[in-house]
XYZ file of C-alpha atoms in Angstrom:
324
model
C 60.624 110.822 106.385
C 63.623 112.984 105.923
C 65.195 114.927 109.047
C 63.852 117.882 107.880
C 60.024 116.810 107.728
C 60.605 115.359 111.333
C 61.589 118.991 112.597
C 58.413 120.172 110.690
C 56.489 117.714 112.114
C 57.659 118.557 115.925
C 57.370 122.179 115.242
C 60.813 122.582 115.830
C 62.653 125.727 114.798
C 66.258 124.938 113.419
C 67.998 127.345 115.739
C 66.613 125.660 118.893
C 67.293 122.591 117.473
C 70.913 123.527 116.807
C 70.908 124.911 120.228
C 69.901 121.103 121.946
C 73.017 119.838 119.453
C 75.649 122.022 121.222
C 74.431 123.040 124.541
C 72.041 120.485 126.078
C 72.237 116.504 124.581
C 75.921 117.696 122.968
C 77.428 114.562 121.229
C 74.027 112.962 121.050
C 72.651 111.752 117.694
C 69.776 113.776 115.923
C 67.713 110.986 116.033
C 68.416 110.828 120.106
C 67.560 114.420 119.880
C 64.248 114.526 118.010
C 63.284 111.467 120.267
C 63.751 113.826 123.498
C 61.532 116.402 122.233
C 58.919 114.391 121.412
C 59.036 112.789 125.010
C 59.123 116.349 126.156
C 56.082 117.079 123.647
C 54.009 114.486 125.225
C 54.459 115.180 128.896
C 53.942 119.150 128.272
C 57.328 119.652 129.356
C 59.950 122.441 128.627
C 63.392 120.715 127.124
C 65.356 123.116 127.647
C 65.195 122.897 131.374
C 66.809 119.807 131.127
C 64.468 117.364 133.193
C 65.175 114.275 130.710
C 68.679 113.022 130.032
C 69.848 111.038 126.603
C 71.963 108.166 128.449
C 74.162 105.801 126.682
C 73.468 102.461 126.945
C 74.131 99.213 125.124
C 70.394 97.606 124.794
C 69.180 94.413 123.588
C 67.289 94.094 120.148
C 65.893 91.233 118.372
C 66.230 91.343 114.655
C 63.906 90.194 112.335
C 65.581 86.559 112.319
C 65.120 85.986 115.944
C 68.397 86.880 116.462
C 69.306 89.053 120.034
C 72.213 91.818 119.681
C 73.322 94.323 121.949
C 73.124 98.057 120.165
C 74.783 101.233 121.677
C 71.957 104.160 121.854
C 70.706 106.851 123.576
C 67.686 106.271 125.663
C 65.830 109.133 127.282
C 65.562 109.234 130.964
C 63.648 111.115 133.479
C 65.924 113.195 135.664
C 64.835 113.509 139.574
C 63.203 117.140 138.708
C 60.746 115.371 136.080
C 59.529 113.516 139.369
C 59.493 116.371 141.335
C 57.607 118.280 138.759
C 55.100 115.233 138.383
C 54.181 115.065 141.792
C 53.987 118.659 141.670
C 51.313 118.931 139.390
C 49.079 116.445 141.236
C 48.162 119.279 143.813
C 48.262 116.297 146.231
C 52.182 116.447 147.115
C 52.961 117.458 150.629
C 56.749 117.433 150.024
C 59.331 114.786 151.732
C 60.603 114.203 155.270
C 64.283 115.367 156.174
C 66.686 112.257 155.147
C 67.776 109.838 157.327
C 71.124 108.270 157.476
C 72.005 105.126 159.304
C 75.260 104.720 160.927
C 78.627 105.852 159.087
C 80.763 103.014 157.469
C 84.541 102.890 156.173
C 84.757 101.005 153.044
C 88.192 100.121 151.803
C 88.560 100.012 147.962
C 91.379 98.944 146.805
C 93.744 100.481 143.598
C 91.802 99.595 140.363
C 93.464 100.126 137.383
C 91.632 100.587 134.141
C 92.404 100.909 130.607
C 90.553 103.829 128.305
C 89.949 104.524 124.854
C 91.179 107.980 125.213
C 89.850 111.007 122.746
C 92.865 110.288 120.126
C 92.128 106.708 119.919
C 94.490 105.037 121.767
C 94.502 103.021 125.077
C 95.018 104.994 128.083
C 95.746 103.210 131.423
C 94.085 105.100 134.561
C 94.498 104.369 137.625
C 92.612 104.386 140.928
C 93.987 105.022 143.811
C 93.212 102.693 147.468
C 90.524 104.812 148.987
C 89.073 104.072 152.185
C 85.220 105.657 151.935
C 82.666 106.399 154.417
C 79.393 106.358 153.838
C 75.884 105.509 155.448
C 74.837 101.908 155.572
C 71.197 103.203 154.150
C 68.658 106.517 153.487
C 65.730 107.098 154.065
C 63.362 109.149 152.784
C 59.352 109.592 153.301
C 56.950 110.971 151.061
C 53.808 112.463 151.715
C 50.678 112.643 150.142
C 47.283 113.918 150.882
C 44.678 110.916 149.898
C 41.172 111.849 150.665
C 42.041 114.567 152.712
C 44.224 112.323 155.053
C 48.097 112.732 155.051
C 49.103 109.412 153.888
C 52.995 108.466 154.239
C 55.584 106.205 151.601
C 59.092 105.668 153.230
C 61.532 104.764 151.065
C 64.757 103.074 152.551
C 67.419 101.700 150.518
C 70.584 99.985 151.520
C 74.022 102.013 150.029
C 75.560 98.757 149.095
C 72.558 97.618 146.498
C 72.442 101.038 145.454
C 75.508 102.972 144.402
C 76.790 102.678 141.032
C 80.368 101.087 140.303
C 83.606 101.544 137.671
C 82.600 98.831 135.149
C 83.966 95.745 136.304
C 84.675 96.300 139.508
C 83.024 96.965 143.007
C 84.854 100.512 143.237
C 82.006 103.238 143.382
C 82.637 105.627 139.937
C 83.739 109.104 140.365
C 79.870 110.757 141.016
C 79.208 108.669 144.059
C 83.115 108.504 145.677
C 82.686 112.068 145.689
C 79.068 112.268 146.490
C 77.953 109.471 148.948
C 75.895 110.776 150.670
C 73.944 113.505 148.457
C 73.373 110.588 145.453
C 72.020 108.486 147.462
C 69.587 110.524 148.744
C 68.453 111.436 145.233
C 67.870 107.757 144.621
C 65.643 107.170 147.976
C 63.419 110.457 146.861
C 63.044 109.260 143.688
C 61.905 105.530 145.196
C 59.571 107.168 147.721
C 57.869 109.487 144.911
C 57.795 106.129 142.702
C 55.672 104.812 145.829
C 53.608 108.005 146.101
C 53.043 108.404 142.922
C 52.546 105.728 140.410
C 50.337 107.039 137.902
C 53.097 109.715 137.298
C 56.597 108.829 138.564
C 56.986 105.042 137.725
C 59.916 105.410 135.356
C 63.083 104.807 136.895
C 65.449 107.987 136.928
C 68.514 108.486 135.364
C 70.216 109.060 139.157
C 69.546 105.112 139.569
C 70.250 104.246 136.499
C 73.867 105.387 136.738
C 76.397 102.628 136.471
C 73.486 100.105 136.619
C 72.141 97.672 134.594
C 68.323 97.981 134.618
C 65.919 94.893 134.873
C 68.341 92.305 132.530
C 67.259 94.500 129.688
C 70.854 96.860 129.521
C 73.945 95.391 129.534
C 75.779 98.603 130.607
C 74.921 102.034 131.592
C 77.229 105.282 132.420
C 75.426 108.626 133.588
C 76.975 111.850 134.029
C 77.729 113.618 136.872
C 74.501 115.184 138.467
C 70.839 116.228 137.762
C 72.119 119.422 136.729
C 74.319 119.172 133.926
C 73.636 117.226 130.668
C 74.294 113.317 130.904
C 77.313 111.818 129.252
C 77.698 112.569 125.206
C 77.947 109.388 123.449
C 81.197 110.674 121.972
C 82.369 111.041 126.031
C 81.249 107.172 126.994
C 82.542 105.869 123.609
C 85.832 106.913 124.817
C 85.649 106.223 128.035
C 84.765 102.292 128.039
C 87.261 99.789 129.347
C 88.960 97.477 127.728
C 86.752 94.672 129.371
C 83.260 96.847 127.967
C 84.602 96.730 123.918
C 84.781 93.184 122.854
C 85.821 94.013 119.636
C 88.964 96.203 121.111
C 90.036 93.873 123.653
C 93.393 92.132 122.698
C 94.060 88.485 121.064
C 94.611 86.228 123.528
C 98.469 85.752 122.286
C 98.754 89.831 122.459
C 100.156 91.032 125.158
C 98.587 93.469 127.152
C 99.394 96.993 126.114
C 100.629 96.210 122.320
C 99.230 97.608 119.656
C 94.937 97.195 119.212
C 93.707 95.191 116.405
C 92.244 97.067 113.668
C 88.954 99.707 114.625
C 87.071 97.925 111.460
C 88.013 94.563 112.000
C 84.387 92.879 113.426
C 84.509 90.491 115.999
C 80.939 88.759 115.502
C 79.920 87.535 112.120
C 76.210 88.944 111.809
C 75.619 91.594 109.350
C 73.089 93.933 111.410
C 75.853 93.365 114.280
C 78.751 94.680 111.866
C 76.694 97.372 110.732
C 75.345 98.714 113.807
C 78.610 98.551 115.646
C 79.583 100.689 112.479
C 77.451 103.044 113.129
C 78.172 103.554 117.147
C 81.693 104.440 116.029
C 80.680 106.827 113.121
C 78.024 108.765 115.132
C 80.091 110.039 117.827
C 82.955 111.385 115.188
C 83.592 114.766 116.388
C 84.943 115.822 113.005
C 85.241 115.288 109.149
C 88.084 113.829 109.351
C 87.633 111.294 112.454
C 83.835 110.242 110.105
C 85.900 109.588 107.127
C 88.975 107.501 108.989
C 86.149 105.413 110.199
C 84.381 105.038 106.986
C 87.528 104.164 105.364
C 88.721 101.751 108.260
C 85.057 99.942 108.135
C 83.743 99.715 105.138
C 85.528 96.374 103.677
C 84.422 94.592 106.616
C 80.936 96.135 106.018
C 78.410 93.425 104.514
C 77.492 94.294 100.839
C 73.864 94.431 101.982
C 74.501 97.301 104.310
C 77.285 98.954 102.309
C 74.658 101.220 100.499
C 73.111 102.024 103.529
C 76.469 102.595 105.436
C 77.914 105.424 102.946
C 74.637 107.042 102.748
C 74.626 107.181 106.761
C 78.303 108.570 106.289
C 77.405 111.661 103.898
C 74.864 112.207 106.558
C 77.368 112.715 109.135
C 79.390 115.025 106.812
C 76.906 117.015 106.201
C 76.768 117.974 110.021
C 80.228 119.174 109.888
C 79.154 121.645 106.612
């Protein structure tokens, strides 16, 4: 089925579609995209008021020869509104109890310094200052629910240190929740209590948790953006944002020393075809221009299998023609 039959098929004018490209899932695949609105579809919900999220993560697939790899896609997510909204609709949601916080606690981080893929390319090193953070030692939140005409409670209390999400590699909390303690995890203890209150409609875990988490063994790594309000992070953004320690196939020879020159973008590091090729296409799909596509194509495609070359410049004059 070409792209074009999928719009037809999800009733999807090309306008608003063009409008989810640039202003709501921007650097997200059209594939990501077209998966959204059919999740929105389903659940009779409105995408454009941005309740789901398209977050990056690396999952795990097994290919047809048994075979488990980890691929970099975009999964949709519930935000905490699709929650809210779900209980909502039940006509059976009393609302929530204020928030409790236990007792304040200083947290000393200390400098982290991490190196970045930044938007040219190149390796970047940022660095994190010593921060001394306070923050409540749990939250607690109750929702409420009327079951057979009785008021029936579901606390919710969750510890901030199993909780908050961290810089990749390291026990520092990322930028959302050193800047938010407080208000993110709050989010995360509503959307636990409405996950207790309501089952049948709020079992998914949001995208709020899932920042900066791995999620049941099944996700390797996962980046969110910076609140419920505002898109998640583009592909394109968490491409070039990843550590040195989150691209195995970046990282540095063991006899390079740190800060030289990186080995070359299309030189593989595993050995299996589907691996090559998908990692391939992570790199192409969040090329921001003609140009960037075509470096990348040219960089790649000798290390390319010859079983997936055919399918590799095919998936490249794709990508161009998003750029006409």
């Amino acid at each position: 089925m070409t792209a074009k039959s999928e719009l037809v098929e999800l009733n999807l004018p090309p306008v608003l579609f063009k409008t989810l490209q640039d202003t709501v899932f921007p650097g997200a695949t059209d594939e990501a995209i077209r998966m959204a609105v059919a999740y929105c579809q389903a659940r009779n919900l409105d995408i454009l008021s941005r309740v789901v999220y398209l977050v990056p993560m690396y999952t795990k697939v097994r290919s047809a020869n048994g075979s488990v790899t980890s691929v970099f896609r975009d999964v949709v997510m519930p935000g905490i509104a699709l929650h809210r909204i779900n209980a909502t609709r039940t006509g059976t949601y009393l609302g929530l109890s204020d928030t409790e916080y236990g007792p304040p606690i200083s947290t000393a981080f200390p400098e982290h310094k991490a190196n970045f893929i930044n938007a040219k390319g190149d390796w970047e090193e940022k660095v994190y200052p010593a921060r001394t953070l306070v923050h409540p030692e749990w939250v607690k939140v109750v929702a409420k629910r009327s079951v057979n005409g009785v008021v029936a409670e579901f606390p919710a209390k969750l510890f901030w240190a199993e909780i908050y999400a961290k810089l990749s590699k390291s026990e520092r909390p990322n930028d959302t929740w050193m800047s938010r303690p407080y208000g993110q995890a709050d989010k995360c203890a509503e959307a636990a209590a409405l996950r207790k209150g309501f089952p049948e409609c709020c079992a998914d875990v949001t995208a709020e948790e899932a920042d900066g988490k791995a999620i049941e063994g099944e996700f390797s790594h996962v980046q969110a953006g910076e609140d419920e309000l505002k898109p998640k992070a583009s592909a394109a953004d968490i491409l070039r944002n990843r550590t040195k320690s989150d691209v195995k196939k970046e990282a540095a020879p063991v006899n390079q020393p740190e800060g030289s020159k990186t080995p070359d973008a299309g030189t593989p590091e595993s050995n299996d075809p589907e691996e090559i090729f998908n990692d391939f296409m992570v790199r192409l799909n969040v090329a921001a221009s003609r140009e960037e596509a075509t470096k990348i194509i040219n960089s790649s495609i000798k290390s390319i299998p010859s079983s997936y070359q055919g399918k590799a410049k095919e998936e490249f004059k794709r990508k161009l023609s998003n750029f006409a």
